[in-house]
PDB file of C-alpha atoms in Angstrom:
ATOM      1  CA  UNK A   8      16.692  10.669 -19.086  1.00  0.00           C
ATOM      2  CA  UNK A   9      16.264  14.428 -19.172  1.00  0.00           C
ATOM      3  CA  UNK A  10      14.611  16.677 -16.570  1.00  0.00           C
ATOM      4  CA  UNK A  11      11.369  17.067 -18.557  1.00  0.00           C
ATOM      5  CA  UNK A  12      10.947  13.297 -18.855  1.00  0.00           C
ATOM      6  CA  UNK A  13      11.635  12.915 -15.137  1.00  0.00           C
ATOM      7  CA  UNK A  14       9.034  15.585 -14.314  1.00  0.00           C
ATOM      8  CA  UNK A  15       6.418  13.880 -16.500  1.00  0.00           C
ATOM      9  CA  UNK A  16       7.116  10.517 -14.877  1.00  0.00           C
ATOM     10  CA  UNK A  17       6.906  12.159 -11.454  1.00  0.00           C
ATOM     11  CA  UNK A  18       3.505  13.516 -12.495  1.00  0.00           C
ATOM     12  CA  UNK A  19       2.384  10.031 -13.552  1.00  0.00           C
ATOM     13  CA  UNK A  20       3.567   8.582 -10.238  1.00  0.00           C
ATOM     14  CA  UNK A  21       1.885  11.309  -8.196  1.00  0.00           C
ATOM     15  CA  UNK A  22      -1.463  10.743  -9.910  1.00  0.00           C
ATOM     16  CA  UNK A  23      -1.582   6.961 -10.318  1.00  0.00           C
ATOM     17  CA  UNK A  24      -0.158   5.997  -6.906  1.00  0.00           C
ATOM     18  CA  UNK A  25      -3.382   7.034  -5.192  1.00  0.00           C
ATOM     19  CA  UNK A  26      -5.810   5.319  -7.531  1.00  0.00           C
ATOM     20  CA  UNK A  27      -6.203   1.512  -7.925  1.00  0.00           C
ATOM     21  CA  UNK A  28      -4.545   1.515 -11.353  1.00  0.00           C
ATOM     22  CA  UNK A  29      -0.889   0.500 -10.710  1.00  0.00           C
ATOM     23  CA  UNK A  30       1.646   3.326 -10.734  1.00  0.00           C
ATOM     24  CA  UNK A  31       4.425   0.926 -11.761  1.00  0.00           C
ATOM     25  CA  UNK A  32       2.415  -0.280 -14.751  1.00  0.00           C
ATOM     26  CA  UNK A  33       1.898   3.299 -15.894  1.00  0.00           C
ATOM     27  CA  UNK A  34       5.561   4.234 -15.382  1.00  0.00           C
ATOM     28  CA  UNK A  35       6.670   1.250 -17.468  1.00  0.00           C
ATOM     29  CA  UNK A  36       4.324   2.160 -20.326  1.00  0.00           C
ATOM     30  CA  UNK A  37       4.828   5.952 -20.234  1.00  0.00           C
ATOM     31  CA  UNK A  38       8.580   5.524 -19.846  1.00  0.00           C
ATOM     32  CA  UNK A  39       8.711   3.533 -23.074  1.00  0.00           C
ATOM     33  CA  UNK A  40       6.456   6.017 -24.907  1.00  0.00           C
ATOM     34  CA  UNK A  41       8.722   8.897 -23.821  1.00  0.00           C
ATOM     35  CA  UNK A  42      11.859   6.952 -24.671  1.00  0.00           C
ATOM     36  CA  UNK A  43      13.111   7.696 -21.167  1.00  0.00           C
ATOM     37  CA  UNK A  44      16.038   5.433 -20.328  1.00  0.00           C
ATOM     38  CA  UNK A  45      16.025   4.377 -16.708  1.00  0.00           C
ATOM     39  CA  UNK A  46      12.309   5.106 -16.173  1.00  0.00           C
ATOM     40  CA  UNK A  47      11.963   1.874 -14.193  1.00  0.00           C
ATOM     41  CA  UNK A  48      15.509   1.782 -12.842  1.00  0.00           C
ATOM     42  CA  UNK A  49      15.790   0.940  -9.153  1.00  0.00           C
ATOM     43  CA  UNK A  50      17.123   4.322  -8.034  1.00  0.00           C
ATOM     44  CA  UNK A  51      14.548   6.352  -9.966  1.00  0.00           C
ATOM     45  CA  UNK A  52      11.686   4.188  -8.669  1.00  0.00           C
ATOM     46  CA  UNK A  53      12.958   4.621  -5.102  1.00  0.00           C
ATOM     47  CA  UNK A  54      12.948   8.405  -5.488  1.00  0.00           C
ATOM     48  CA  UNK A  55       9.439   8.470  -7.002  1.00  0.00           C
ATOM     49  CA  UNK A  56       8.009   6.285  -4.244  1.00  0.00           C
ATOM     50  CA  UNK A  57       9.799   8.378  -1.652  1.00  0.00           C
ATOM     51  CA  UNK A  58       7.998  11.409  -3.065  1.00  0.00           C
ATOM     52  CA  UNK A  59       4.528   9.858  -2.849  1.00  0.00           C
ATOM     53  CA  UNK A  60       5.350   8.492   0.628  1.00  0.00           C
ATOM     54  CA  UNK A  61       5.909  12.084   1.755  1.00  0.00           C
ATOM     55  CA  UNK A  62       2.491  12.965   0.306  1.00  0.00           C
ATOM     56  CA  UNK A  63       0.761  10.152   2.241  1.00  0.00           C
ATOM     57  CA  UNK A  64       2.530  11.108   5.470  1.00  0.00           C
ATOM     58  CA  UNK A  65       1.485  14.743   5.056  1.00  0.00           C
ATOM     59  CA  UNK A  66      -2.194  13.736   4.804  1.00  0.00           C
ATOM     60  CA  UNK A  67      -2.326  10.900   7.334  1.00  0.00           C
ATOM     61  CA  UNK A  68       0.307  12.143   9.796  1.00  0.00           C
ATOM     62  CA  UNK A  69      -2.195  12.257  12.687  1.00  0.00           C
ATOM     63  CA  UNK A  70      -3.168   8.612  12.115  1.00  0.00           C
ATOM     64  CA  UNK A  71       0.473   7.563  11.765  1.00  0.00           C
ATOM     65  CA  UNK A  72       1.477   9.326  15.000  1.00  0.00           C
ATOM     66  CA  UNK A  73      -1.516   7.814  16.790  1.00  0.00           C
ATOM     67  CA  UNK A  74      -0.627   4.325  15.527  1.00  0.00           C
ATOM     68  CA  UNK A  75       2.975   4.741  16.725  1.00  0.00           C
ATOM     69  CA  UNK A  76       1.732   5.864  20.155  1.00  0.00           C
ATOM     70  CA  UNK A  77      -0.783   3.003  20.379  1.00  0.00           C
ATOM     71  CA  UNK A  78       1.860   0.476  19.295  1.00  0.00           C
ATOM     72  CA  UNK A  79       4.114   1.621  22.137  1.00  0.00           C
ATOM     73  CA  UNK A  80       1.143   1.415  24.510  1.00  0.00           C
ATOM     74  CA  UNK A  81       0.261  -2.104  23.340  1.00  0.00           C
ATOM     75  CA  UNK A  82       3.834  -3.287  23.857  1.00  0.00           C
ATOM     76  CA  UNK A  83       4.039  -1.623  27.281  1.00  0.00           C
ATOM     77  CA  UNK A  84       0.769  -3.208  28.435  1.00  0.00           C
ATOM     78  CA  UNK A  85       1.845  -6.605  27.077  1.00  0.00           C
ATOM     79  CA  UNK A  86       5.080  -6.396  29.097  1.00  0.00           C
ATOM     80  CA  UNK A  87       3.088  -5.401  32.191  1.00  0.00           C
ATOM     81  CA  UNK A  88       0.746  -8.372  31.745  1.00  0.00           C
ATOM     82  CA  UNK A  89       3.742 -10.658  31.349  1.00  0.00           C
ATOM     83  CA  UNK A  90       5.168  -9.352  34.625  1.00  0.00           C
ATOM     84  CA  UNK A  91       1.801  -9.958  36.321  1.00  0.00           C
ATOM     85  CA  UNK A  92       1.716 -13.495  34.919  1.00  0.00           C
ATOM     86  CA  UNK A  93       5.234 -14.238  36.220  1.00  0.00           C
ATOM     87  CA  UNK A  94       4.477 -12.672  39.620  1.00  0.00           C
ATOM     88  CA  UNK A  95       1.283 -14.724  40.025  1.00  0.00           C
ATOM     89  CA  UNK A  96       3.183 -17.965  39.522  1.00  0.00           C
ATOM     90  CA  UNK A  97       5.654 -16.981  42.193  1.00  0.00           C
ATOM     91  CA  UNK A  98       3.116 -15.546  44.640  1.00  0.00           C
ATOM     92  CA  UNK A  99      -0.585 -15.843  43.639  1.00  0.00           C
ATOM     93  CA  UNK A 100      -2.450 -12.654  44.491  1.00  0.00           C
ATOM     94  CA  UNK A 101      -5.236 -12.658  41.896  1.00  0.00           C
ATOM     95  CA  UNK A 102      -4.059  -9.534  40.092  1.00  0.00           C
ATOM     96  CA  UNK A 103      -6.114  -8.294  37.163  1.00  0.00           C
ATOM     97  CA  UNK A 104      -4.553  -8.126  33.746  1.00  0.00           C
ATOM     98  CA  UNK A 105      -4.611  -4.929  31.700  1.00  0.00           C
ATOM     99  CA  UNK A 106      -6.966  -4.982  28.738  1.00  0.00           C
ATOM    100  CA  UNK A 107      -4.579  -4.394  25.821  1.00  0.00           C
ATOM    101  CA  UNK A 108      -7.081  -3.617  23.054  1.00  0.00           C
ATOM    102  CA  UNK A 109      -8.919  -1.091  25.215  1.00  0.00           C
ATOM    103  CA  UNK A 110     -10.310   1.110  22.440  1.00  0.00           C
ATOM    104  CA  UNK A 111     -11.193   1.089  18.742  1.00  0.00           C
ATOM    105  CA  UNK A 112      -7.949   2.707  17.665  1.00  0.00           C
ATOM    106  CA  UNK A 113      -5.874   0.111  19.459  1.00  0.00           C
ATOM    107  CA  UNK A 114      -7.820  -2.574  17.616  1.00  0.00           C
ATOM    108  CA  UNK A 115      -7.157  -0.710  14.352  1.00  0.00           C
ATOM    109  CA  UNK A 116      -3.443  -0.534  15.204  1.00  0.00           C
ATOM    110  CA  UNK A 117      -3.331  -4.249  16.029  1.00  0.00           C
ATOM    111  CA  UNK A 118      -5.005  -5.101  12.713  1.00  0.00           C
ATOM    112  CA  UNK A 119      -2.467  -3.003  10.767  1.00  0.00           C
ATOM    113  CA  UNK A 120       0.418  -4.730  12.583  1.00  0.00           C
ATOM    114  CA  UNK A 121      -1.093  -8.158  11.853  1.00  0.00           C
ATOM    115  CA  UNK A 122      -1.531  -7.285   8.153  1.00  0.00           C
ATOM    116  CA  UNK A 123       2.143  -6.377   7.903  1.00  0.00           C
ATOM    117  CA  UNK A 124       3.201  -9.962   8.707  1.00  0.00           C
ATOM    118  CA  UNK A 125       1.715 -11.635   5.572  1.00  0.00           C
ATOM    119  CA  UNK A 126       2.621  -8.551   3.514  1.00  0.00           C
ATOM    120  CA  UNK A 127       6.294  -8.935   4.431  1.00  0.00           C
ATOM    121  CA  UNK A 128       6.271 -12.720   3.976  1.00  0.00           C
ATOM    122  CA  UNK A 129       4.580 -12.649   0.560  1.00  0.00           C
ATOM    123  CA  UNK A 130       6.663  -9.698  -0.694  1.00  0.00           C
ATOM    124  CA  UNK A 131       9.862 -11.451   0.411  1.00  0.00           C
ATOM    125  CA  UNK A 132       8.907 -14.717  -1.305  1.00  0.00           C
ATOM    126  CA  UNK A 133       7.982 -13.081  -4.624  1.00  0.00           C
ATOM    127  CA  UNK A 134      10.792 -10.473  -4.627  1.00  0.00           C
ATOM    128  CA  UNK A 135      13.141 -12.531  -6.898  1.00  0.00           C
ATOM    129  CA  UNK A 136      10.365 -12.852  -9.513  1.00  0.00           C
ATOM    130  CA  UNK A 137       9.414  -9.180  -9.145  1.00  0.00           C
ATOM    131  CA  UNK A 138      13.030  -8.116  -9.642  1.00  0.00           C
ATOM    132  CA  UNK A 139      13.311 -10.294 -12.757  1.00  0.00           C
ATOM    133  CA  UNK A 140      10.100  -8.875 -14.276  1.00  0.00           C
ATOM    134  CA  UNK A 141      10.807  -5.219 -13.476  1.00  0.00           C
ATOM    135  CA  UNK A 142      10.300  -3.004 -16.526  1.00  0.00           C
ATOM    136  CA  UNK A 143       8.712  -5.812 -18.567  1.00  0.00           C
ATOM    137  CA  UNK A 144       5.645  -4.501 -20.408  1.00  0.00           C
ATOM    138  CA  UNK A 145       4.148  -7.977 -20.878  1.00  0.00           C
ATOM    139  CA  UNK A 146       4.321  -8.719 -17.141  1.00  0.00           C
ATOM    140  CA  UNK A 147       2.963  -5.256 -16.411  1.00  0.00           C
ATOM    141  CA  UNK A 148       0.045  -5.770 -18.805  1.00  0.00           C
ATOM    142  CA  UNK A 149      -0.853  -9.129 -17.283  1.00  0.00           C
ATOM    143  CA  UNK A 150      -0.625  -7.608 -13.799  1.00  0.00           C
ATOM    144  CA  UNK A 151      -3.045  -4.881 -14.858  1.00  0.00           C
ATOM    145  CA  UNK A 152      -5.449  -7.585 -16.051  1.00  0.00           C
ATOM    146  CA  UNK A 153      -5.295  -9.154 -12.575  1.00  0.00           C
ATOM    147  CA  UNK A 154      -5.955  -5.764 -10.987  1.00  0.00           C
ATOM    148  CA  UNK A 155      -8.914  -5.213 -13.324  1.00  0.00           C
ATOM    149  CA  UNK A 156     -10.342  -8.647 -12.473  1.00  0.00           C
ATOM    150  CA  UNK A 157     -10.118  -8.044  -8.717  1.00  0.00           C
ATOM    151  CA  UNK A 158     -11.734  -4.629  -8.975  1.00  0.00           C
ATOM    152  CA  UNK A 159     -14.501  -6.037 -11.173  1.00  0.00           C
ATOM    153  CA  UNK A 160     -15.230  -8.982  -8.854  1.00  0.00           C
ATOM    154  CA  UNK A 161     -15.183  -6.771  -5.748  1.00  0.00           C
ATOM    155  CA  UNK A 162     -17.674  -4.402  -7.407  1.00  0.00           C
ATOM    156  CA  UNK A 163     -20.352  -7.079  -6.984  1.00  0.00           C
ATOM    157  CA  UNK A 164     -19.754  -7.372  -3.246  1.00  0.00           C
ATOM    158  CA  UNK A 165     -22.324  -5.835  -0.955  1.00  0.00           C
ATOM    159  CA  UNK A 166     -20.387  -3.421   1.210  1.00  0.00           C
ATOM    160  CA  UNK A 167     -20.943  -4.233   4.868  1.00  0.00           C
ATOM    161  CA  UNK A 168     -20.386  -1.936   7.795  1.00  0.00           C
ATOM    162  CA  UNK A 169     -17.357  -3.620   9.341  1.00  0.00           C
ATOM    163  CA  UNK A 170     -15.158  -1.198  11.243  1.00  0.00           C
ATOM    164  CA  UNK A 171     -12.124  -1.716  13.519  1.00  0.00           C
ATOM    165  CA  UNK A 172     -14.220  -3.260  16.305  1.00  0.00           C
ATOM    166  CA  UNK A 173     -15.865  -5.808  13.997  1.00  0.00           C
ATOM    167  CA  UNK A 174     -12.851  -6.760  11.841  1.00  0.00           C
ATOM    168  CA  UNK A 175     -11.232 -10.120  12.594  1.00  0.00           C
ATOM    169  CA  UNK A 176      -7.635 -11.341  12.563  1.00  0.00           C
ATOM    170  CA  UNK A 177      -8.374 -13.381   9.428  1.00  0.00           C
ATOM    171  CA  UNK A 178      -9.522 -10.179   7.678  1.00  0.00           C
ATOM    172  CA  UNK A 179      -6.220  -8.488   8.495  1.00  0.00           C
ATOM    173  CA  UNK A 180      -4.257 -11.524   7.264  1.00  0.00           C
ATOM    174  CA  UNK A 181      -6.210 -11.576   3.986  1.00  0.00           C
ATOM    175  CA  UNK A 182      -5.659  -7.861   3.303  1.00  0.00           C
ATOM    176  CA  UNK A 183      -1.974  -8.168   4.191  1.00  0.00           C
ATOM    177  CA  UNK A 184      -1.440 -11.145   1.871  1.00  0.00           C
ATOM    178  CA  UNK A 185      -3.153  -9.374  -1.027  1.00  0.00           C
ATOM    179  CA  UNK A 186      -1.054  -6.284  -0.349  1.00  0.00           C
ATOM    180  CA  UNK A 187       2.093  -8.410  -0.601  1.00  0.00           C
ATOM    181  CA  UNK A 188       1.108  -9.601  -4.089  1.00  0.00           C
ATOM    182  CA  UNK A 189       0.759  -5.944  -5.062  1.00  0.00           C
ATOM    183  CA  UNK A 190       4.540  -5.941  -5.524  1.00  0.00           C
ATOM    184  CA  UNK A 191       4.140  -7.652  -8.909  1.00  0.00           C
ATOM    185  CA  UNK A 192       4.431  -5.337 -11.951  1.00  0.00           C
ATOM    186  CA  UNK A 193       1.000  -4.065 -12.978  1.00  0.00           C
ATOM    187  CA  UNK A 194      -0.597  -5.096  -9.690  1.00  0.00           C
ATOM    188  CA  UNK A 195      -1.822  -2.110  -7.709  1.00  0.00           C
ATOM    189  CA  UNK A 196      -1.137  -2.260  -3.961  1.00  0.00           C
ATOM    190  CA  UNK A 197      -4.105   0.012  -3.380  1.00  0.00           C
ATOM    191  CA  UNK A 198      -6.399  -2.122  -5.539  1.00  0.00           C
ATOM    192  CA  UNK A 199      -5.226  -5.277  -3.759  1.00  0.00           C
ATOM    193  CA  UNK A 200      -5.855  -3.802  -0.309  1.00  0.00           C
ATOM    194  CA  UNK A 201      -9.212  -2.267  -1.265  1.00  0.00           C
ATOM    195  CA  UNK A 202     -10.520  -5.361  -3.043  1.00  0.00           C
ATOM    196  CA  UNK A 203      -9.545  -7.684  -0.199  1.00  0.00           C
ATOM    197  CA  UNK A 204     -11.046  -5.221   2.281  1.00  0.00           C
ATOM    198  CA  UNK A 205     -14.337  -5.261   0.384  1.00  0.00           C
ATOM    199  CA  UNK A 206     -14.224  -9.068   0.204  1.00  0.00           C
ATOM    200  CA  UNK A 207     -13.740  -9.083   4.000  1.00  0.00           C
ATOM    201  CA  UNK A 208     -16.867  -6.974   4.455  1.00  0.00           C
ATOM    202  CA  UNK A 209     -15.173  -3.705   5.400  1.00  0.00           C
ATOM    203  CA  UNK A 210     -17.229  -0.557   5.019  1.00  0.00           C
ATOM    204  CA  UNK A 211     -15.999   1.554   2.110  1.00  0.00           C
ATOM    205  CA  UNK A 212     -14.763   4.319   4.426  1.00  0.00           C
ATOM    206  CA  UNK A 213     -12.874   1.873   6.648  1.00  0.00           C
ATOM    207  CA  UNK A 214     -11.423  -0.025   3.662  1.00  0.00           C
ATOM    208  CA  UNK A 215     -10.062   3.234   2.223  1.00  0.00           C
ATOM    209  CA  UNK A 216      -8.472   4.358   5.468  1.00  0.00           C
ATOM    210  CA  UNK A 217      -7.069   0.883   6.112  1.00  0.00           C
ATOM    211  CA  UNK A 218      -5.531   0.666   2.628  1.00  0.00           C
ATOM    212  CA  UNK A 219      -3.898   4.091   2.734  1.00  0.00           C
ATOM    213  CA  UNK A 220      -2.541   3.751   6.274  1.00  0.00           C
ATOM    214  CA  UNK A 221      -1.257   0.220   5.567  1.00  0.00           C
ATOM    215  CA  UNK A 222       0.552   1.554   2.500  1.00  0.00           C
ATOM    216  CA  UNK A 223       2.864   3.678   4.682  1.00  0.00           C
ATOM    217  CA  UNK A 224       4.801   0.867   6.441  1.00  0.00           C
ATOM    218  CA  UNK A 225       4.504  -1.254   3.282  1.00  0.00           C
ATOM    219  CA  UNK A 226       6.150   1.386   1.082  1.00  0.00           C
ATOM    220  CA  UNK A 227       8.784   2.108   3.754  1.00  0.00           C
ATOM    221  CA  UNK A 228       9.616  -1.603   3.883  1.00  0.00           C
ATOM    222  CA  UNK A 229       9.759  -1.792   0.087  1.00  0.00           C
ATOM    223  CA  UNK A 230      12.088   1.223  -0.021  1.00  0.00           C
ATOM    224  CA  UNK A 231      14.408  -0.388   2.533  1.00  0.00           C
ATOM    225  CA  UNK A 232      14.401  -3.641   0.529  1.00  0.00           C
ATOM    226  CA  UNK A 233      15.077  -1.789  -2.727  1.00  0.00           C
ATOM    227  CA  UNK A 234      17.786   0.334  -1.108  1.00  0.00           C
ATOM    228  CA  UNK A 235      19.503  -2.891  -0.059  1.00  0.00           C
ATOM    229  CA  UNK A 236      19.696  -3.890  -3.730  1.00  0.00           C
ATOM    230  CA  UNK A 237      20.943  -0.464  -4.816  1.00  0.00           C
ATOM    231  CA  UNK A 238      24.318  -0.436  -6.528  1.00  0.00           C
ATOM    232  CA  UNK A 239      26.644   2.526  -6.621  1.00  0.00           C
ATOM    233  CA  UNK A 240      26.473   4.357  -9.908  1.00  0.00           C
ATOM    234  CA  UNK A 241      22.752   3.819 -10.562  1.00  0.00           C
ATOM    235  CA  UNK A 242      21.902   7.424  -9.671  1.00  0.00           C
ATOM    236  CA  UNK A 243      24.635   8.648 -12.012  1.00  0.00           C
ATOM    237  CA  UNK A 244      23.273   6.446 -14.816  1.00  0.00           C
ATOM    238  CA  UNK A 245      19.851   8.124 -14.578  1.00  0.00           C
ATOM    239  CA  UNK A 246      21.122  11.492 -13.419  1.00  0.00           C
ATOM    240  CA  UNK A 247      20.984  13.020  -9.939  1.00  0.00           C
ATOM    241  CA  UNK A 248      18.932  16.025 -11.113  1.00  0.00           C
ATOM    242  CA  UNK A 249      16.237  13.926 -12.896  1.00  0.00           C
ATOM    243  CA  UNK A 250      15.932  11.752  -9.771  1.00  0.00           C
ATOM    244  CA  UNK A 251      15.479  14.827  -7.563  1.00  0.00           C
ATOM    245  CA  UNK A 252      12.985  16.447  -9.958  1.00  0.00           C
ATOM    246  CA  UNK A 253      10.954  13.230 -10.257  1.00  0.00           C
ATOM    247  CA  UNK A 254      10.751  12.919  -6.463  1.00  0.00           C
ATOM    248  CA  UNK A 255       9.711  16.557  -5.929  1.00  0.00           C
ATOM    249  CA  UNK A 256       7.049  16.445  -8.651  1.00  0.00           C
ATOM    250  CA  UNK A 257       5.600  13.142  -7.397  1.00  0.00           C
ATOM    251  CA  UNK A 258       5.433  14.540  -3.834  1.00  0.00           C
ATOM    252  CA  UNK A 259       3.829  17.839  -4.876  1.00  0.00           C
ATOM    253  CA  UNK A 260       1.304  16.253  -7.260  1.00  0.00           C
ATOM    254  CA  UNK A 261       0.559  13.440  -4.827  1.00  0.00           C
ATOM    255  CA  UNK A 262      -0.187  15.894  -2.005  1.00  0.00           C
ATOM    256  CA  UNK A 263      -3.054  17.421  -4.009  1.00  0.00           C
ATOM    257  CA  UNK A 264      -4.229  14.256  -5.787  1.00  0.00           C
ATOM    258  CA  UNK A 265      -4.582  12.122  -2.654  1.00  0.00           C
ATOM    259  CA  UNK A 266      -7.409  14.282  -1.279  1.00  0.00           C
ATOM    260  CA  UNK A 267      -9.250  14.130  -4.605  1.00  0.00           C
ATOM    261  CA  UNK A 268      -8.683  10.372  -4.769  1.00  0.00           C
ATOM    262  CA  UNK A 269     -10.165   9.837  -1.308  1.00  0.00           C
ATOM    263  CA  UNK A 270     -13.363  11.628  -2.355  1.00  0.00           C
ATOM    264  CA  UNK A 271     -13.640   9.786  -5.673  1.00  0.00           C
ATOM    265  CA  UNK A 272     -12.856   6.369  -4.208  1.00  0.00           C
ATOM    266  CA  UNK A 273     -15.485   6.862  -1.518  1.00  0.00           C
ATOM    267  CA  UNK A 274     -18.044   6.408  -4.298  1.00  0.00           C
ATOM    268  CA  UNK A 275     -18.584   3.039  -5.993  1.00  0.00           C
ATOM    269  CA  UNK A 276     -16.285   3.308  -9.029  1.00  0.00           C
ATOM    270  CA  UNK A 277     -14.623  -0.117  -9.019  1.00  0.00           C
ATOM    271  CA  UNK A 278     -15.932  -1.079 -12.454  1.00  0.00           C
ATOM    272  CA  UNK A 279     -14.699   2.175 -13.965  1.00  0.00           C
ATOM    273  CA  UNK A 280     -11.170   1.561 -12.644  1.00  0.00           C
ATOM    274  CA  UNK A 281     -11.410  -2.097 -13.696  1.00  0.00           C
ATOM    275  CA  UNK A 282     -12.180  -1.026 -17.268  1.00  0.00           C
ATOM    276  CA  UNK A 283      -9.401   1.535 -17.195  1.00  0.00           C
ATOM    277  CA  UNK A 284      -6.841  -1.054 -16.005  1.00  0.00           C
ATOM    278  CA  UNK A 285      -7.997  -3.405 -18.764  1.00  0.00           C
ATOM    279  CA  UNK A 286      -7.343  -0.731 -21.408  1.00  0.00           C
ATOM    280  CA  UNK A 287      -3.900   0.167 -20.012  1.00  0.00           C
ATOM    281  CA  UNK A 288      -3.080  -3.540 -19.784  1.00  0.00           C
ATOM    282  CA  UNK A 289      -3.918  -4.030 -23.466  1.00  0.00           C
ATOM    283  CA  UNK A 290      -1.804  -0.997 -24.405  1.00  0.00           C
ATOM    284  CA  UNK A 291       1.103  -2.384 -22.346  1.00  0.00           C
ATOM    285  CA  UNK A 292       0.969  -5.726 -24.177  1.00  0.00           C
ATOM    286  CA  UNK A 293       0.790  -3.935 -27.540  1.00  0.00           C
ATOM    287  CA  UNK A 294       3.831  -1.911 -26.475  1.00  0.00           C
ATOM    288  CA  UNK A 295       5.642  -5.125 -25.577  1.00  0.00           C
ATOM    289  CA  UNK A 296       4.863  -6.678 -28.976  1.00  0.00           C
ATOM    290  CA  UNK A 297       5.931  -3.591 -30.909  1.00  0.00           C
TER     291      UNK A 297
END
């Protein structure tokens, strides 16, 4: 892979990561069209996702910092309540417990943490299959068909006004499970999270924020998992410079695209993206056959 190919693939990653169209599916197809060896290699994919992760963090850093702070607060209050519970059994004094989910943002934080559990479980269970299918255009094409179907079905849902205070634990579990299946080639994590959010009755604004914020720990977890499978010499096989260029381009492009994507996705365009995924899926299968 040369530097120009790496830059083009970084551009593809930076654009497609923030739309419900499967960045991996596009990288597989474009990589083959460019004749770029190692386009879907583990090390190169890690670097590209690291780049777009930086872009997400730069846009949602306030939410991420708030979630970290609220998580610490939730744990601290839970420990305090446990101490009160133990103390009451030893010497009953009728102490009042601390309300853990005391505000809307704490509820939002709790929902994100709950969603991570099925995401991790599903991703772990399907990881051997995902690893086997990596770089396969047929699998990518079929995954894009699944993404298109979900987007199309969710387009008929009447968007409710569910926010953090109204969302239930079951909603968080559903979104998390769908997000886990987004690890399959051609399946878009964003599309999975958005579609399941719409099916759960989330408002469009809340579904968007939930999907993007949930993607941060999900991508970090995926990077850690992929790094654990990394073998020495993979970076050299692709080239250190192409890896670095791909990461920088995906981060820079992603930083600007994510704001545009948030505005576009805030409008009902599910059927448009469903049709687009269908076309790219067909092209991927044609590429596999030829």
